[in-house]
PDB file of C-alpha atoms in Angstrom:
ATOM      1  CA  UNK A   1      16.456  70.039  34.559  1.00  0.00           C
ATOM      2  CA  UNK A   2      13.673  69.930  31.998  1.00  0.00           C
ATOM      3  CA  UNK A   3      11.425  72.028  34.242  1.00  0.00           C
ATOM      4  CA  UNK A   4      14.206  74.599  34.748  1.00  0.00           C
ATOM      5  CA  UNK A   5      14.776  74.920  30.984  1.00  0.00           C
ATOM      6  CA  UNK A   6      18.330  73.549  31.095  1.00  0.00           C
ATOM      7  CA  UNK A   7      17.484  70.774  28.653  1.00  0.00           C
ATOM      8  CA  UNK A   8      14.932  70.597  25.860  1.00  0.00           C
ATOM      9  CA  UNK A   9      13.819  66.998  26.173  1.00  0.00           C
ATOM     10  CA  UNK A  10      14.435  63.738  27.959  1.00  0.00           C
ATOM     11  CA  UNK A  11      15.966  61.225  25.565  1.00  0.00           C
ATOM     12  CA  UNK A  12      16.341  57.459  25.758  1.00  0.00           C
ATOM     13  CA  UNK A  13      19.794  56.317  26.867  1.00  0.00           C
ATOM     14  CA  UNK A  14      20.405  54.324  23.667  1.00  0.00           C
ATOM     15  CA  UNK A  15      20.135  57.543  21.586  1.00  0.00           C
ATOM     16  CA  UNK A  16      22.278  59.666  23.871  1.00  0.00           C
ATOM     17  CA  UNK A  17      25.642  59.109  22.156  1.00  0.00           C
ATOM     18  CA  UNK A  18      24.264  59.863  18.721  1.00  0.00           C
ATOM     19  CA  UNK A  19      22.511  63.024  19.904  1.00  0.00           C
ATOM     20  CA  UNK A  20      25.534  64.185  21.894  1.00  0.00           C
ATOM     21  CA  UNK A  21      27.804  63.605  18.877  1.00  0.00           C
ATOM     22  CA  UNK A  22      25.625  65.700  16.563  1.00  0.00           C
ATOM     23  CA  UNK A  23      25.159  68.413  19.196  1.00  0.00           C
ATOM     24  CA  UNK A  24      28.895  68.727  19.761  1.00  0.00           C
ATOM     25  CA  UNK A  25      29.713  68.575  16.034  1.00  0.00           C
ATOM     26  CA  UNK A  26      27.101  71.247  15.321  1.00  0.00           C
ATOM     27  CA  UNK A  27      28.355  73.563  18.069  1.00  0.00           C
ATOM     28  CA  UNK A  28      31.955  73.251  16.891  1.00  0.00           C
ATOM     29  CA  UNK A  29      31.019  74.048  13.286  1.00  0.00           C
ATOM     30  CA  UNK A  30      28.594  76.776  14.306  1.00  0.00           C
ATOM     31  CA  UNK A  31      31.157  78.483  16.552  1.00  0.00           C
ATOM     32  CA  UNK A  32      33.734  78.411  13.756  1.00  0.00           C
ATOM     33  CA  UNK A  33      31.286  80.037  11.340  1.00  0.00           C
ATOM     34  CA  UNK A  34      30.191  82.596  13.950  1.00  0.00           C
ATOM     35  CA  UNK A  35      33.837  83.629  14.319  1.00  0.00           C
ATOM     36  CA  UNK A  36      34.079  84.008  10.531  1.00  0.00           C
ATOM     37  CA  UNK A  37      30.988  86.245  10.516  1.00  0.00           C
ATOM     38  CA  UNK A  38      32.434  88.343  13.354  1.00  0.00           C
ATOM     39  CA  UNK A  39      35.766  88.652  11.527  1.00  0.00           C
ATOM     40  CA  UNK A  40      34.014  89.697   8.313  1.00  0.00           C
ATOM     41  CA  UNK A  41      32.482  92.799   9.916  1.00  0.00           C
ATOM     42  CA  UNK A  42      35.596  93.614  11.938  1.00  0.00           C
ATOM     43  CA  UNK A  43      37.088  96.526   9.970  1.00  0.00           C
ATOM     44  CA  UNK A  44      33.885  98.549  10.306  1.00  0.00           C
ATOM     45  CA  UNK A  45      32.050  97.447  13.449  1.00  0.00           C
ATOM     46  CA  UNK A  46      32.028  94.872  16.229  1.00  0.00           C
ATOM     47  CA  UNK A  47      29.525  91.998  16.257  1.00  0.00           C
ATOM     48  CA  UNK A  48      28.931  89.914  19.361  1.00  0.00           C
ATOM     49  CA  UNK A  49      28.444  86.151  19.357  1.00  0.00           C
ATOM     50  CA  UNK A  50      24.662  86.396  19.680  1.00  0.00           C
ATOM     51  CA  UNK A  51      24.352  88.601  16.615  1.00  0.00           C
ATOM     52  CA  UNK A  52      26.619  86.264  14.648  1.00  0.00           C
ATOM     53  CA  UNK A  53      24.468  83.289  15.695  1.00  0.00           C
ATOM     54  CA  UNK A  54      21.313  85.141  14.630  1.00  0.00           C
ATOM     55  CA  UNK A  55      22.938  85.909  11.278  1.00  0.00           C
ATOM     56  CA  UNK A  56      23.733  82.230  10.701  1.00  0.00           C
ATOM     57  CA  UNK A  57      20.198  81.257  11.658  1.00  0.00           C
ATOM     58  CA  UNK A  58      18.789  83.802   9.199  1.00  0.00           C
ATOM     59  CA  UNK A  59      21.021  82.427   6.427  1.00  0.00           C
ATOM     60  CA  UNK A  60      19.961  78.869   7.276  1.00  0.00           C
ATOM     61  CA  UNK A  61      16.298  79.842   6.981  1.00  0.00           C
ATOM     62  CA  UNK A  62      16.984  81.741   3.765  1.00  0.00           C
ATOM     63  CA  UNK A  63      18.733  78.724   2.253  1.00  0.00           C
ATOM     64  CA  UNK A  64      16.498  75.940   3.563  1.00  0.00           C
ATOM     65  CA  UNK A  65      13.184  77.756   3.418  1.00  0.00           C
ATOM     66  CA  UNK A  66      10.786  78.910   6.077  1.00  0.00           C
ATOM     67  CA  UNK A  67       9.218  75.444   6.366  1.00  0.00           C
ATOM     68  CA  UNK A  68      12.558  73.968   7.476  1.00  0.00           C
ATOM     69  CA  UNK A  69      13.523  76.778   9.867  1.00  0.00           C
ATOM     70  CA  UNK A  70      12.446  74.685  12.880  1.00  0.00           C
ATOM     71  CA  UNK A  71      15.463  72.454  12.232  1.00  0.00           C
ATOM     72  CA  UNK A  72      17.765  75.166  13.548  1.00  0.00           C
ATOM     73  CA  UNK A  73      16.422  74.585  17.061  1.00  0.00           C
ATOM     74  CA  UNK A  74      15.626  70.886  16.958  1.00  0.00           C
ATOM     75  CA  UNK A  75      17.818  69.041  14.432  1.00  0.00           C
ATOM     76  CA  UNK A  76      21.518  69.253  15.225  1.00  0.00           C
ATOM     77  CA  UNK A  77      22.423  66.740  12.525  1.00  0.00           C
ATOM     78  CA  UNK A  78      20.705  68.722   9.754  1.00  0.00           C
ATOM     79  CA  UNK A  79      22.266  72.016  10.871  1.00  0.00           C
ATOM     80  CA  UNK A  80      25.707  70.428  11.213  1.00  0.00           C
ATOM     81  CA  UNK A  81      25.522  68.957   7.713  1.00  0.00           C
ATOM     82  CA  UNK A  82      24.297  72.291   6.316  1.00  0.00           C
ATOM     83  CA  UNK A  83      27.178  74.161   7.951  1.00  0.00           C
ATOM     84  CA  UNK A  84      29.634  71.580   6.632  1.00  0.00           C
ATOM     85  CA  UNK A  85      28.419  71.831   3.037  1.00  0.00           C
ATOM     86  CA  UNK A  86      28.154  75.620   3.153  1.00  0.00           C
ATOM     87  CA  UNK A  87      31.664  76.139   4.511  1.00  0.00           C
ATOM     88  CA  UNK A  88      33.345  74.175   1.764  1.00  0.00           C
ATOM     89  CA  UNK A  89      31.437  75.359  -1.291  1.00  0.00           C
ATOM     90  CA  UNK A  90      32.736  78.466  -3.050  1.00  0.00           C
ATOM     91  CA  UNK A  91      29.293  79.450  -4.336  1.00  0.00           C
ATOM     92  CA  UNK A  92      27.295  78.583  -1.204  1.00  0.00           C
ATOM     93  CA  UNK A  93      24.954  81.067   0.424  1.00  0.00           C
ATOM     94  CA  UNK A  94      27.209  81.308   3.468  1.00  0.00           C
ATOM     95  CA  UNK A  95      30.346  82.051   1.442  1.00  0.00           C
ATOM     96  CA  UNK A  96      28.562  84.581  -0.790  1.00  0.00           C
ATOM     97  CA  UNK A  97      27.127  86.375   2.240  1.00  0.00           C
ATOM     98  CA  UNK A  98      30.503  86.421   3.991  1.00  0.00           C
ATOM     99  CA  UNK A  99      32.102  87.993   0.911  1.00  0.00           C
ATOM    100  CA  UNK A 100      29.328  90.606   0.780  1.00  0.00           C
ATOM    101  CA  UNK A 101      29.719  91.414   4.490  1.00  0.00           C
ATOM    102  CA  UNK A 102      33.491  91.791   4.099  1.00  0.00           C
ATOM    103  CA  UNK A 103      33.031  94.075   1.119  1.00  0.00           C
ATOM    104  CA  UNK A 104      30.471  96.210   2.961  1.00  0.00           C
ATOM    105  CA  UNK A 105      32.723  96.428   6.026  1.00  0.00           C
ATOM    106  CA  UNK A 106      35.686  97.581   3.942  1.00  0.00           C
ATOM    107  CA  UNK A 107      33.545 100.160   2.148  1.00  0.00           C
ATOM    108  CA  UNK A 108      32.168 101.418   5.458  1.00  0.00           C
ATOM    109  CA  UNK A 109      35.685 101.667   6.892  1.00  0.00           C
ATOM    110  CA  UNK A 110      36.834 103.609   3.805  1.00  0.00           C
ATOM    111  CA  UNK A 111      33.861 105.955   4.070  1.00  0.00           C
ATOM    112  CA  UNK A 112      34.621 106.540   7.733  1.00  0.00           C
ATOM    113  CA  UNK A 113      38.238 107.355   6.922  1.00  0.00           C
ATOM    114  CA  UNK A 114      37.174 109.786   4.206  1.00  0.00           C
ATOM    115  CA  UNK A 115      34.719 111.486   6.562  1.00  0.00           C
ATOM    116  CA  UNK A 116      37.338 111.771   9.307  1.00  0.00           C
ATOM    117  CA  UNK A 117      39.906 113.075   6.847  1.00  0.00           C
ATOM    118  CA  UNK A 118      37.574 115.678   5.338  1.00  0.00           C
ATOM    119  CA  UNK A 119      36.302 116.852   8.728  1.00  0.00           C
ATOM    120  CA  UNK A 120      39.865 117.179  10.037  1.00  0.00           C
ATOM    121  CA  UNK A 121      40.913 119.284   7.029  1.00  0.00           C
ATOM    122  CA  UNK A 122      37.796 121.057   5.744  1.00  0.00           C
ATOM    123  CA  UNK A 123      39.738 123.497   3.552  1.00  0.00           C
ATOM    124  CA  UNK A 124      42.151 121.017   2.004  1.00  0.00           C
TER     125      UNK A 124
END
């Protein structure tokens, strides 16, 4: 499976439960935050899961620094803990960015409505 790219590494059996726990916990938290990112852009555009995941990764790197960006791929525990702290804090990078995305999406939707309205009634 390693040669086929299905797994990243062979791990000792005694570490398997710990690694599986953090992988599952990370994926659950990450999927929840990806859905929040997708919902934030919803009034204006559609964002697929891959784009939402890339957005979260970019925010992780922005918050943790370029030197820690490798953790996104290789440290499920660190990413899981980051997602947990970001989701609960009102002034976290994730929450601030979600508010900004929502605001931009609403503004874009309003602009689209204005453009449609003015093009439908050019003499009004």
